[in-house]
Amino acid sequence: MEEKSIFSVISPIMAGPSSSHTAGAVRLGLMARNIYNNEFKKVKFVLYNSFATTGFGHGTDKGLLAGVLGYSVDNSSIKNIFKEVNGVEYSYDYVQDISRHPNSVDIIFDNCMTISGDSIGAGEIRINKINGFDSNINGKYDTLMLMYKDKPGMISHVSEIIQIEGVNIASLHCDRASKGGQATMYIALDLPIDIGVVEKVKQIEDVFFVTYIRKLK
Amino acid sequence: MNILSFDDLLKLCEKENKSIYEIAQENEANMAECSVSKVRFKTFENLKAMKDAVKNGLKSNEKSISNWCGDDCDRVQKSFQNRDSLFGKVFENIIVYSLATAEENLRMGRIVACPTAGSCGIVPSVIISVSEEKNISEEIQIDALITAGIIGLIISNKVQLAGAVAGCQAECGVASAMAAGSVVQMLGGTPKQIIEAVTLALKNILGLTCDPVCGLVEVPCIKRNSFLGVHAVTAAELALSGVKSKIPADEVVDTLKITGQLMSPLLKETAQGGLSKTKTAIELENKLFKNN
């Protein structure tokens, strides 16, 4: 079990009214923004279960949008976000699905990347899926994510590049669609890495997408 | 080290002859790879944000978007200017400060989730009121808040602190247990007494559902912050007097978790049961959606 901080219980300092439904929503949005890491014109949110039924009352819709636009959780302008948003098209869907966590969302950027996450209480979040692949990102670590063709030696290629930088790997998680098919790798890091490392990883043969996901503040 | 139970915590305190907050701050510093003074400073920043939220809340009577709530703190403050409460100053202030914070929260103002935003008024109102009454220094208030933190942390290792997962037990209920422990710490109680206060407070909130009207953190959440602030002091007074729970802390936490699992999803922050489905709540809901 991962060790937790007393500041996961006391905090965040945040704009109300709900840590799971407002602050958690902002953080899910911020995390999705970090993962997509691109300008976007269009964003769609699919809210599940309690997020869907009580989201309006908790400002979940406002929080998610504020998050993808980069607002911090204690920004008191979140309540006016619909007036402040400029040039981004946004929409919401509301779905009941008991196979999903009670406070769950899909965030879809420009119809090309779907990021699914849960608000697991007290403002804490986790990102479970990116474009259908399992992930386990809680926003506490800088994380290197790559998509590649499944084949032997990929982990060792990547970890060697990171090792040369002297950065310790906190956790490593892989998933694949099929043997030899598309695969994903998530590497949580104890220290930040510089952009040069990301570029080196990009040059590995059969790696077709790399993104460096910064942790949440 | 991951402290997973109150039993572990108490054993550590006894083995090292330390207070709960000392164990907690050293543990936190180790984990975060920082100094104890940095942990205390971070706690101080949270304490300050709590005090700011109370200050802002005391000055405002701005209503929420729903127009249902937001002026009770003002109402109660004015009432206490003209009469004495039955219980005295600490209790008056717990009621006023908890309303101030909870109302600031519903305005989407800046508050500290402790452990959640819906329960944000409980720990601050109790720590501030007791420290004002007893002239307790800021350092000891920080000790108290760290104590509250590890109490919540141990519970959260077993139960996710969200109404959607375990009902209001896991929000205002846990906040009350955290506040109870913090009072015992401020008044110089032993680690054993702190954990007794936690246990007594938790036992008395088992089964508390999360059924807010229209899903807003307003009815019954705001006033519940006041009730459970007072509740925390009751638990602390019992524990400081030497009253003991027959059921130990960790078994009560397990019970809280199981009760949360047994609780119908209709009563876990879905606004589909309980108070939120009363005739009046449905009328309020219809009116609100018509106007928005």
CSV table of C-alpha atoms in Angstrom, one decimal, chain A residues 1-4, chain B residues 1-4 8-9 12 15-16 23-24 26-28 30-32 150 153 157:
chain,number,residue,atom,x,y,z
A,1,MET,CA,0.0,0.0,0.0
A,2,GLU,CA,1.3,3.4,-0.9
A,3,GLU,CA,2.1,5.6,2.0
A,4,LYS,CA,-0.2,8.6,2.4
B,1,MET,CA,6.5,3.9,7.9
B,2,ASN,CA,2.9,3.4,7.1
B,3,ILE,CA,0.8,3.6,10.3
B,4,LEU,CA,-2.2,1.5,9.4
B,8,ASP,CA,-0.1,0.6,15.8
B,9,LEU,CA,-0.1,4.3,16.5
B,12,LEU,CA,4.5,3.6,18.7
B,15,LYS,CA,7.5,2.6,22.7
B,16,GLU,CA,9.0,5.9,21.8
B,23,ILE,CA,5.0,10.5,15.7
B,24,ALA,CA,2.9,12.0,13.0
B,26,GLU,CA,8.3,12.8,12.1
B,27,ASN,CA,6.6,10.2,9.9
B,28,GLU,CA,5.4,12.8,7.6
B,30,ASN,CA,10.4,11.0,6.6
B,31,MET,CA,8.0,10.3,3.9
B,32,ALA,CA,8.1,13.7,2.3
B,150,ILE,CA,-3.1,11.5,11.4
B,153,LEU,CA,-5.2,9.5,7.6
B,157,ASN,CA,-6.3,3.9,4.9
